[in-house]
Amino acid sequence: MMKAISVRGTVASRISLWCAGTVLALGGGVASAAGVTDAMIKNDAVTTDQVLTVGLGLHGQRHSPLKTINAGNIGDLVPAWTFSFGGEKQRGQETQPLIYDGKMFITGSYSRLWALDAKTGKMLWDYQHRLPDGIMPCCDVINRGAALFGDLVIFGTLDARLVALNQDTGKVVWNEKLGDYKAGYSYTAAPLIVDGLVITGVSGGEFGIVGKVDARDAATGKLVWSRPTVEGHMGTFKGKDNGITGKTNASWPGDMWKYGGAATWLGCTYADDVGLVYCGTGNPAPWNAHLRPGDNLYSTSTVAIDVKTGKIRWSYQSTPNDHWDFDGVNEFIPFDMDGKKVGAKADRNGFFYVIDRANGKLINASPFVTRQTWASGVDLKTGRPIESGNRPGDPSQASGEKGESVFSAPSFLGGKNWMPMAYSPDTGYFYVPANEWGMDIWNEPITYKKGAAYLGAGFNIKPLYEDYIGALRAIDPRTGKIVWEAKNDAPLWGGVMTTAGDLVFTGTPEGYFKAFDARTGKELWKFQTGSGVVGQPATWEQDGVQYIAIASGWGGAVPLWGGDVAKKVKDISQGGMMWVFRLHESGADVAKN
Ligand code: CA
């Protein structure tokens, strides 16, 4: 058995101690029509006095038109306030804060949420979700942010529930089940609000769950449609059958599709011009691909779902019959390229894809990492990878329990993992937090058992180079060329943000929050936050001041699954802190905050 499972067991066993004191509050009234509207959410990318969506807009471009802070004055950026997440629950903090009506909403490790005064950091209320024993988060007890609608703040929890709280009081308004946590379902992504629907995925691909995308009435939590992302499973619309996903047994053998994975664990983006929700799907289960010959749709894909009907309009599979846990969950970011309506995705498998967002046609695919052992390229005619034959051996053909081991790059933690890239309409570049690492991987026999790891694989992750693993890379989507890169010793695990001030922001496990020149990649500013940064930046303007926020708190999948790389980062201090920055005007002025 893998080391990671024993580490995970330790985490889960602590949860009962740490969460026993909290009580779930129920009731609190119905969401009013006032507050955050669909129109405001659709406009979020261009409004600067609020941040209503994780991703700074439904496209998830993570770009702000603000330029008060820019390449010329970034040296004057200083802390305005900080807030400690407190307690003993200092694990990975992968959240992005939301800002509305003078309040900041932050989610934290162990399914916690805080409302703060956005100008001063003063806590207004907090919510600590009561987690049951036996939850099975695969990759740390993290959360990646909330969603706002009406007077509600909505977020998902590690026991696979979706909870809506009143923005002013923190009282629970509704609380809905997304999946059975005892079967391995959990939830860590930020929900997406489109046309009054709250759109969510699920986590649990390492336990043989069945991936899906749900749309609920955001005001009440009532399910409107559900679309499974594994071939053979029935979708629903308002409680009625809504057609099977794909065609049963077309790309899956026998009964393997019944526990087929394809977890939608990173959530979705949306493009209003085509009415499509874009959700990435994870690995087919189990990892041992010898047990499931075929493409295994719709795993490791971008799935485009019609938000009105809950049906798949198109899909693009980046890693057919995935053998390396190359979850294709990575965010699909709609943008316009030379007048064409397209989208881009930097996949865990190491390729950067540009795809027509209306019909799913592949336009371009190019590597964004230095080494790919599994494929030499992507055939633009068929859209399929040109495989190099570097698959682990079949254990059923070997004499022992273990099949032949191969060395694969990228590792299963990916050329890029969950941490979102950003786009700048000013430079036309994407800024990709990439990692250079490989793994020994081999297969073992496995059968499905509810609530148990369903991998049939063993592995050990190794760095490819001595001097760096992480590399923030500016990529021109027209050519696929890397325009500049900024290397980092430890693997990058935090989100990226661009601003009209020609700045690119991201954090490092070494604890730095950094700003780069968007055109040249020159590092212009850095600040030591006291713990590793794996959060997602946000920026807004309030009373004429531009603020920039980032969560600090080391954790996530690398320390749990990283093999030799985990050893490299084992001494990083844990934490849990929101840092907010502004331009320094005078010492007295900053002190007043
Ligand atoms: Ca996976």
XYZ file of C-alpha atoms and ligand atoms in Angstrom:
594
model
C 0.000 0.000 0.000
C 1.139 3.548 -0.642
C 2.569 5.822 1.975
C 0.005 8.488 1.089
C -2.881 6.431 2.443
C -1.346 6.159 5.879
C -0.733 9.921 5.956
C -4.314 10.486 4.921
C -5.524 8.202 7.677
C -3.709 10.373 10.185
C -5.399 13.485 8.869
C -8.856 11.924 8.981
C -8.399 10.630 12.509
C -7.526 14.107 13.736
C -10.687 15.576 12.305
C -12.908 14.045 14.948
C -10.855 15.776 17.639
C -10.759 19.139 15.957
C -14.335 19.394 14.856
C -16.192 17.847 17.756
C -16.975 21.196 19.361
C -18.944 22.785 16.545
C -22.686 22.541 16.030
C -24.503 22.801 12.732
C -26.941 25.693 12.789
C -30.142 25.234 10.818
C -32.824 27.584 9.575
C -32.336 31.275 8.848
C -34.867 32.212 6.183
C -35.033 32.341 2.413
C -32.620 34.182 0.132
C -34.058 37.437 -1.122
C -33.752 38.701 -4.684
C -31.628 41.582 -3.413
C -27.888 41.386 -3.187
C -25.722 39.653 -5.784
C -27.548 39.163 -9.108
C -26.788 37.096 -12.222
C -26.101 40.306 -14.130
C -23.535 41.400 -11.541
C -21.853 37.991 -11.684
C -21.691 38.087 -15.503
C -20.072 41.509 -15.230
C -17.584 40.519 -12.539
C -14.518 40.482 -14.797
C -14.829 44.230 -15.517
C -16.128 45.610 -12.220
C -13.376 46.596 -9.831
C -15.102 47.378 -6.515
C -16.114 43.779 -5.838
C -14.961 40.190 -6.469
C -18.044 37.991 -6.849
C -16.469 34.910 -8.432
C -13.475 32.685 -7.838
C -11.505 33.283 -11.039
C -12.377 37.023 -11.224
C -15.235 36.396 -13.676
C -17.096 33.400 -15.105
C -14.388 32.887 -17.768
C -11.893 32.429 -14.947
C -9.274 34.590 -16.658
C -8.081 35.918 -13.279
C -7.435 39.316 -14.754
C -8.297 42.641 -13.126
C -8.592 45.899 -15.094
C -7.178 47.719 -12.048
C -3.864 49.487 -12.609
C -3.450 51.824 -9.626
C -0.791 49.337 -8.561
C 1.539 48.863 -11.515
C 5.053 48.006 -12.571
C 6.166 51.573 -11.728
C 5.039 51.670 -8.080
C 4.900 48.019 -6.999
C 7.898 48.658 -4.728
C 5.543 50.648 -2.469
C 3.215 47.655 -1.870
C 2.940 47.003 1.879
C 0.614 44.986 4.143
C -2.662 46.739 5.024
C -3.976 44.028 7.363
C -3.750 40.315 8.100
C -6.153 37.760 9.528
C -5.253 34.452 11.171
C -7.428 31.411 10.453
C -6.567 30.310 13.986
C -6.935 27.000 15.756
C -4.926 23.877 15.167
C -6.281 23.461 11.655
C -3.291 24.866 9.817
C -3.224 22.914 6.597
C -3.196 23.907 2.912
C -5.019 27.204 2.257
C -5.964 27.161 -1.430
C -8.789 29.695 -1.247
C -9.488 32.890 -3.153
C -11.333 35.575 -1.177
C -14.574 37.138 -2.447
C -15.474 40.800 -1.846
C -18.995 42.220 -1.708
C -20.639 45.088 0.101
C -17.541 45.848 2.168
C -17.177 42.236 3.295
C -14.542 39.637 2.493
C -15.588 35.964 2.437
C -12.791 33.404 2.889
C -12.899 29.634 3.051
C -10.220 27.651 4.880
C -8.973 24.175 5.628
C -11.435 21.777 7.339
C -14.497 23.378 5.685
C -14.390 26.686 7.542
C -15.637 30.071 6.290
C -15.146 33.608 7.602
C -16.724 36.970 6.849
C -14.404 39.915 7.501
C -14.564 43.668 7.136
C -12.728 44.001 3.789
C -11.067 47.276 4.779
C -9.817 46.397 8.240
C -9.779 42.602 8.437
C -12.052 42.624 11.496
C -13.933 39.318 11.784
C -17.721 39.691 11.417
C -18.666 36.008 11.824
C -17.300 32.539 11.216
C -18.772 29.163 10.274
C -17.065 25.902 11.210
C -18.687 22.980 9.436
C -19.150 19.901 11.572
C -17.322 17.141 9.726
C -18.196 13.499 10.447
C -15.601 10.818 11.106
C -14.504 8.925 8.044
C -14.352 11.662 5.416
C -11.923 10.795 2.595
C -10.329 13.874 1.078
C -7.592 12.528 -1.188
C -5.302 15.527 -1.195
C -5.415 17.504 2.035
C -8.372 19.083 3.833
C -8.424 22.113 1.585
C -11.107 24.393 0.095
C -10.783 26.594 -2.989
C -13.387 29.263 -2.351
C -17.063 30.179 -2.169
C -19.748 31.662 -4.442
C -22.134 34.580 -3.829
C -25.776 34.835 -4.853
C -28.505 37.094 -3.470
C -27.761 37.425 0.233
C -26.077 34.003 0.334
C -22.492 32.828 0.467
C -22.313 29.205 -0.746
C -19.462 26.731 -0.313
C -18.810 22.995 -0.416
C -17.479 20.808 2.368
C -15.200 17.800 2.779
C -18.185 15.575 3.612
C -19.587 16.377 0.139
C -22.263 18.858 1.124
C -23.112 22.270 -0.276
C -23.925 24.861 2.392
C -25.531 28.279 1.911
C -25.051 30.869 4.658
C -26.590 34.285 5.117
C -23.926 36.851 4.195
C -24.757 39.100 7.168
C -25.204 36.547 9.928
C -23.421 33.347 8.867
C -26.584 31.358 9.655
C -27.239 28.257 7.525
C -30.047 28.869 4.996
C -29.813 25.532 3.170
C -27.520 22.477 3.262
C -27.644 19.872 0.480
C -25.887 16.542 -0.059
C -23.627 16.315 -3.139
C -22.578 12.700 -2.657
C -21.964 9.888 -0.132
C -18.759 10.697 1.748
C -18.604 7.047 2.870
C -18.114 6.091 -0.797
C -15.284 8.616 -1.135
C -17.152 11.695 -2.350
C -15.878 15.023 -1.067
C -15.933 18.624 -2.257
C -13.185 21.237 -2.393
C -13.810 23.400 -5.504
C -15.449 26.803 -5.639
C -19.068 26.605 -6.869
C -20.040 28.602 -9.974
C -23.247 30.641 -10.269
C -24.880 30.898 -13.708
C -28.442 32.140 -14.325
C -29.527 31.500 -10.748
C -28.053 27.985 -10.740
C -25.220 26.906 -8.481
C -22.996 24.540 -10.485
C -20.785 22.017 -8.694
C -18.609 19.016 -9.407
C -17.402 16.321 -7.008
C -14.074 14.920 -5.782
C -13.240 11.262 -5.200
C -11.683 9.808 -8.361
C -9.184 7.823 -6.283
C -12.094 5.940 -4.646
C -14.041 4.921 -7.755
C -16.842 7.451 -7.376
C -18.801 8.508 -10.479
C -18.048 12.075 -11.537
C -20.935 14.452 -12.247
C -21.916 18.064 -12.589
C -24.954 19.256 -10.620
C -26.990 22.437 -11.089
C -29.159 23.576 -8.184
C -31.447 26.515 -7.636
C -28.990 28.834 -5.882
C -31.690 30.370 -3.683
C -33.066 27.074 -2.347
C -30.424 24.412 -3.045
C -33.003 22.269 -4.880
C -31.472 20.078 -7.625
C -32.384 21.185 -11.173
C -30.162 18.957 -13.301
C -27.379 16.437 -12.838
C -25.035 15.212 -15.561
C -22.767 12.209 -14.847
C -19.374 12.419 -16.554
C -18.939 8.657 -16.986
C -20.479 6.913 -19.988
C -23.516 4.764 -19.180
C -24.950 6.753 -16.255
C -28.348 8.464 -16.480
C -28.644 12.245 -16.195
C -31.623 13.985 -14.608
C -33.560 17.210 -15.186
C -36.052 18.349 -12.527
C -36.305 14.814 -11.172
C -36.875 13.108 -14.539
C -34.490 11.026 -16.665
C -32.546 13.250 -19.046
C -30.681 10.738 -21.179
C -27.686 8.508 -20.571
C -24.235 10.065 -20.783
C -22.628 8.685 -23.966
C -23.430 5.097 -24.963
C -23.027 2.285 -22.445
C -19.939 0.123 -23.105
C -18.867 2.187 -26.137
C -15.529 3.067 -24.530
C -15.603 1.091 -21.252
C -15.513 -2.728 -20.913
C -18.021 -4.773 -18.874
C -19.080 -3.178 -15.588
C -15.983 -1.013 -15.113
C -17.938 2.198 -15.907
C -20.007 1.710 -12.747
C -17.083 2.977 -10.621
C -15.439 4.935 -13.413
C -14.097 8.045 -11.628
C -13.861 11.089 -13.949
C -14.296 13.313 -10.905
C -15.124 16.931 -11.701
C -13.069 18.044 -8.739
C -11.912 21.459 -9.887
C -15.330 22.863 -10.804
C -16.219 24.718 -13.979
C -16.042 27.926 -16.012
C -18.768 29.435 -18.220
C -19.076 31.320 -21.523
C -22.323 33.254 -21.907
C -22.019 33.675 -25.694
C -22.494 29.919 -26.202
C -24.360 29.108 -22.960
C -21.866 26.385 -22.057
C -20.443 25.324 -18.717
C -16.918 23.862 -19.108
C -15.915 21.262 -16.557
C -12.714 19.247 -16.493
C -12.840 15.570 -15.554
C -10.238 13.540 -13.690
C -8.741 10.100 -14.106
C -10.764 7.045 -15.036
C -10.778 4.587 -12.125
C -8.819 2.560 -11.249
C -5.418 3.948 -12.237
C -4.455 0.491 -13.583
C -5.554 1.039 -17.202
C -5.005 -2.629 -18.145
C -8.333 -3.297 -16.383
C -10.324 -0.934 -18.610
C -9.278 -1.107 -22.291
C -10.916 1.691 -24.331
C -10.934 5.483 -24.237
C -13.010 5.534 -21.020
C -15.181 8.532 -21.835
C -15.641 11.152 -20.447
C -12.609 10.895 -18.172
C -9.599 13.252 -18.555
C -11.686 15.551 -20.732
C -13.147 18.997 -21.011
C -16.911 18.490 -21.009
C -19.081 21.348 -22.319
C -22.594 21.179 -20.851
C -25.551 23.268 -22.022
C -26.530 25.167 -18.876
C -30.209 25.193 -19.878
C -30.621 21.475 -20.693
C -27.943 19.697 -18.612
C -26.785 17.793 -21.704
C -23.235 17.475 -23.016
C -22.865 19.518 -26.203
C -19.225 18.593 -26.826
C -16.253 17.020 -25.101
C -12.557 16.870 -25.772
C -10.498 14.079 -24.233
C -6.828 14.968 -23.689
C -5.606 11.581 -22.380
C -7.614 8.617 -23.770
C -7.317 5.496 -21.561
C -5.310 7.518 -19.036
C -2.626 5.415 -17.345
C -0.767 8.101 -15.388
C -3.497 9.887 -13.363
C -3.324 12.794 -15.800
C -6.586 14.247 -14.512
C -7.853 16.587 -17.200
C -9.604 18.714 -14.601
C -7.586 21.796 -15.365
C -9.583 24.980 -15.915
C -10.787 25.743 -19.464
C -10.500 29.500 -19.873
C -12.628 31.126 -22.601
C -10.887 34.018 -24.399
C -10.849 35.611 -27.854
C -7.867 34.884 -30.122
C -7.595 36.893 -33.342
C -11.376 37.322 -33.347
C -12.027 33.613 -32.756
C -14.045 32.502 -29.744
C -11.844 29.864 -28.168
C -10.711 28.537 -24.816
C -7.372 27.391 -23.415
C -6.349 24.686 -21.006
C -2.925 23.741 -19.607
C -3.476 20.042 -18.952
C -1.891 17.936 -16.249
C -0.483 15.791 -19.109
C 1.874 18.652 -20.103
C 0.094 19.955 -23.235
C -1.387 23.445 -23.608
C -4.577 23.208 -25.696
C -6.502 25.874 -27.613
C -10.008 24.710 -28.511
C -13.023 26.272 -30.260
C -15.323 26.934 -27.330
C -18.540 26.530 -29.374
C -17.862 23.091 -30.874
C -14.806 21.595 -29.130
C -12.620 21.482 -32.250
C -8.909 21.370 -31.400
C -6.995 24.344 -32.829
C -3.559 24.017 -31.256
C -1.717 21.802 -28.744
C 1.855 22.322 -27.612
C 3.993 21.216 -24.659
C 4.440 23.626 -21.747
C 6.884 21.359 -19.885
C 10.368 20.258 -20.965
C 9.778 16.519 -20.878
C 6.857 14.283 -21.868
C 7.553 10.565 -21.922
C 3.989 9.461 -22.673
C 3.345 11.264 -25.988
C 5.430 13.026 -28.631
C 2.673 15.415 -29.667
C -1.012 15.781 -30.497
C -2.434 15.052 -33.951
C -4.377 18.216 -34.784
C -6.529 16.350 -37.344
C -7.816 13.645 -35.016
C -7.250 15.538 -31.759
C -5.573 12.445 -30.307
C -2.180 12.243 -28.598
C 0.663 10.533 -30.473
C 1.570 8.012 -27.787
C 5.135 6.908 -27.101
C 4.229 3.489 -25.686
C 5.553 4.332 -22.229
C 2.826 2.604 -20.217
C 3.400 0.611 -17.000
C 3.362 -3.185 -17.455
C 0.306 -5.368 -16.876
C 0.551 -7.125 -13.472
C -1.682 -9.968 -14.718
C 1.044 -10.792 -17.267
C 3.828 -10.628 -14.654
C 4.884 -13.426 -12.338
C 4.490 -11.402 -9.139
C 1.871 -8.962 -7.862
C 3.555 -5.992 -9.473
C 3.793 -5.145 -13.170
C 6.819 -3.632 -14.871
C 7.654 -0.111 -13.596
C 8.288 2.751 -16.039
C 9.589 6.271 -15.554
C 7.026 8.838 -16.663
C 7.130 12.613 -17.038
C 5.173 14.601 -16.095
C 4.440 12.879 -12.790
C 0.813 12.334 -11.826
C 0.922 15.629 -9.925
C 1.066 17.089 -13.409
C 2.791 19.577 -15.640
C 0.221 21.752 -13.938
C -2.098 20.660 -11.156
C -5.167 22.439 -9.748
C -3.508 25.831 -9.389
C -5.189 28.106 -11.902
C -3.315 29.954 -14.647
C -4.267 33.520 -15.610
C -4.753 35.343 -18.910
C -3.956 38.939 -19.760
C -5.942 40.536 -22.598
C -3.234 43.247 -22.641
C -0.316 40.938 -23.478
C -2.388 38.117 -24.993
C -0.397 35.614 -22.919
C -1.405 32.913 -20.473
C 0.659 32.619 -17.284
C 0.986 28.961 -16.342
C 2.279 27.713 -12.964
C 4.115 24.637 -14.320
C 6.157 21.933 -12.587
C 8.965 19.723 -13.865
C 8.862 16.310 -12.272
C 8.557 12.646 -13.174
C 7.658 9.386 -11.437
C 8.315 5.713 -11.314
C 4.892 4.121 -11.763
C 3.775 0.504 -11.769
C 0.461 -1.357 -11.691
C -0.944 -3.842 -9.192
C -4.143 -5.912 -9.117
C -7.169 -4.103 -7.638
C -10.908 -4.633 -7.232
C -13.509 -2.034 -6.278
C -14.496 -1.843 -2.626
C -16.721 0.981 -1.387
C -14.755 3.582 0.543
C -11.320 2.109 -0.236
C -8.586 3.534 -2.455
C -9.135 2.249 -6.017
C -5.806 2.713 -7.752
C -4.020 -0.533 -8.604
C -0.851 1.505 -8.894
C 2.242 2.457 -6.941
C 4.547 5.375 -7.605
C 7.358 7.619 -6.468
C 7.675 11.229 -7.633
C 11.123 12.670 -8.402
C 12.385 16.078 -9.543
C 13.709 16.224 -13.124
C 16.285 18.927 -12.399
C 18.455 19.798 -9.450
C 17.962 23.553 -9.502
C 14.169 23.890 -9.864
C 10.810 22.132 -10.066
C 8.400 25.053 -10.479
C 8.370 27.418 -13.454
C 5.901 30.256 -14.009
C 5.647 30.379 -17.798
C 4.147 33.028 -20.079
C 2.681 31.236 -23.100
C 1.527 32.801 -26.355
C -1.611 30.797 -27.256
C -1.260 31.700 -30.966
C 2.034 29.832 -31.269
C 2.241 27.733 -28.118
C 5.691 29.261 -27.525
C 6.981 30.004 -24.044
C 7.730 33.746 -24.025
C 9.391 33.862 -20.611
C 9.736 31.750 -17.498
C 10.567 32.327 -13.850
C 11.953 29.200 -12.195
C 11.294 28.228 -8.585
C 13.084 25.714 -6.402
C 9.942 24.103 -4.900
C 6.931 23.029 -6.986
C 4.466 25.858 -7.659
C 1.067 25.143 -6.089
C -0.690 28.541 -5.964
C -2.973 30.410 -8.361
C -1.942 33.244 -10.692
C -3.519 36.673 -11.290
C -2.829 39.367 -13.895
C -3.716 43.053 -13.741
C -3.928 45.920 -16.226
C -0.949 47.327 -14.324
C 1.090 44.838 -16.424
C 1.656 42.681 -13.357
C 1.478 38.936 -12.749
C 1.021 37.764 -9.139
C 1.590 34.322 -7.667
C 2.952 32.668 -4.524
C 5.567 30.034 -3.729
C 5.888 27.214 -1.173
C 8.924 29.073 0.134
C 6.425 31.626 1.498
C 6.801 34.450 -0.983
C 3.984 36.347 -2.616
C 5.530 37.718 -5.820
C 4.832 40.175 -8.637
C 6.368 39.839 -12.096
C 6.456 42.126 -15.116
C 3.796 40.612 -17.419
C 5.835 41.306 -20.571
C 9.353 40.362 -19.496
C 8.974 38.059 -16.505
C 11.253 40.233 -14.404
C 10.555 39.753 -10.686
C 9.521 43.190 -9.411
C 8.417 42.568 -5.828
C 8.171 39.845 -3.218
C 6.926 39.547 0.347
C 7.535 36.748 2.830
C 4.156 35.648 4.264
C 5.473 33.254 6.914
C 4.146 29.994 5.428
C 3.947 28.429 1.974
C 1.594 30.170 -0.439
C -0.846 27.858 -2.271
C -3.771 30.316 -2.369
C -5.258 32.334 -5.212
C -4.774 36.120 -5.417
C -7.612 38.627 -5.762
C -7.737 42.415 -6.100
C -10.393 45.107 -5.706
C -10.798 48.830 -5.147
C -12.448 50.365 -2.129
C -12.636 54.100 -1.337
C -10.093 54.814 -4.057
C -7.530 52.301 -2.780
C -6.535 49.145 -4.679
C -6.129 46.120 -2.421
C -4.484 42.798 -3.244
C -5.177 39.696 -1.148
C -3.567 36.272 -0.874
C -3.997 33.384 1.557
C -0.831 31.888 3.053
C -0.724 28.362 4.508
C 1.344 25.477 3.216
C -0.247 22.144 2.326
C -2.167 20.485 -0.468
C -1.222 17.337 -2.350
C 2.573 17.733 -2.545
C 3.421 16.944 1.108
C 1.031 13.949 1.038
C 1.796 12.402 -2.350
C 5.068 13.968 -3.466
C 7.488 11.078 -2.805
C 11.055 12.378 -3.083
C 9.701 15.893 -3.662
C 7.726 15.748 -0.393
C 11.008 15.161 1.416
C 12.415 18.281 -0.237
C 9.610 20.495 1.134
C 9.084 18.798 4.516
C 10.508 21.683 6.571
C 8.131 24.359 5.266
C 6.199 25.915 8.161
C 2.422 25.437 8.149
C 0.009 28.323 8.609
C -3.349 29.888 7.865
C -3.436 33.624 7.213
C -5.049 36.134 4.872
C -2.666 38.882 3.794
C -4.016 42.097 2.254
C -1.723 44.667 0.618
C -2.032 48.254 -0.595
C 0.306 50.996 -1.744
C 2.217 52.696 1.039
C 1.342 56.380 1.214
C 2.882 57.225 4.528
C 3.630 55.186 7.608
C 0.869 56.950 9.541
C -1.661 56.403 6.790
C -1.084 52.660 6.665
C -1.099 52.447 10.447
C -4.596 53.965 10.554
C -5.945 50.823 8.920
Ca -6.740 11.752 -9.912
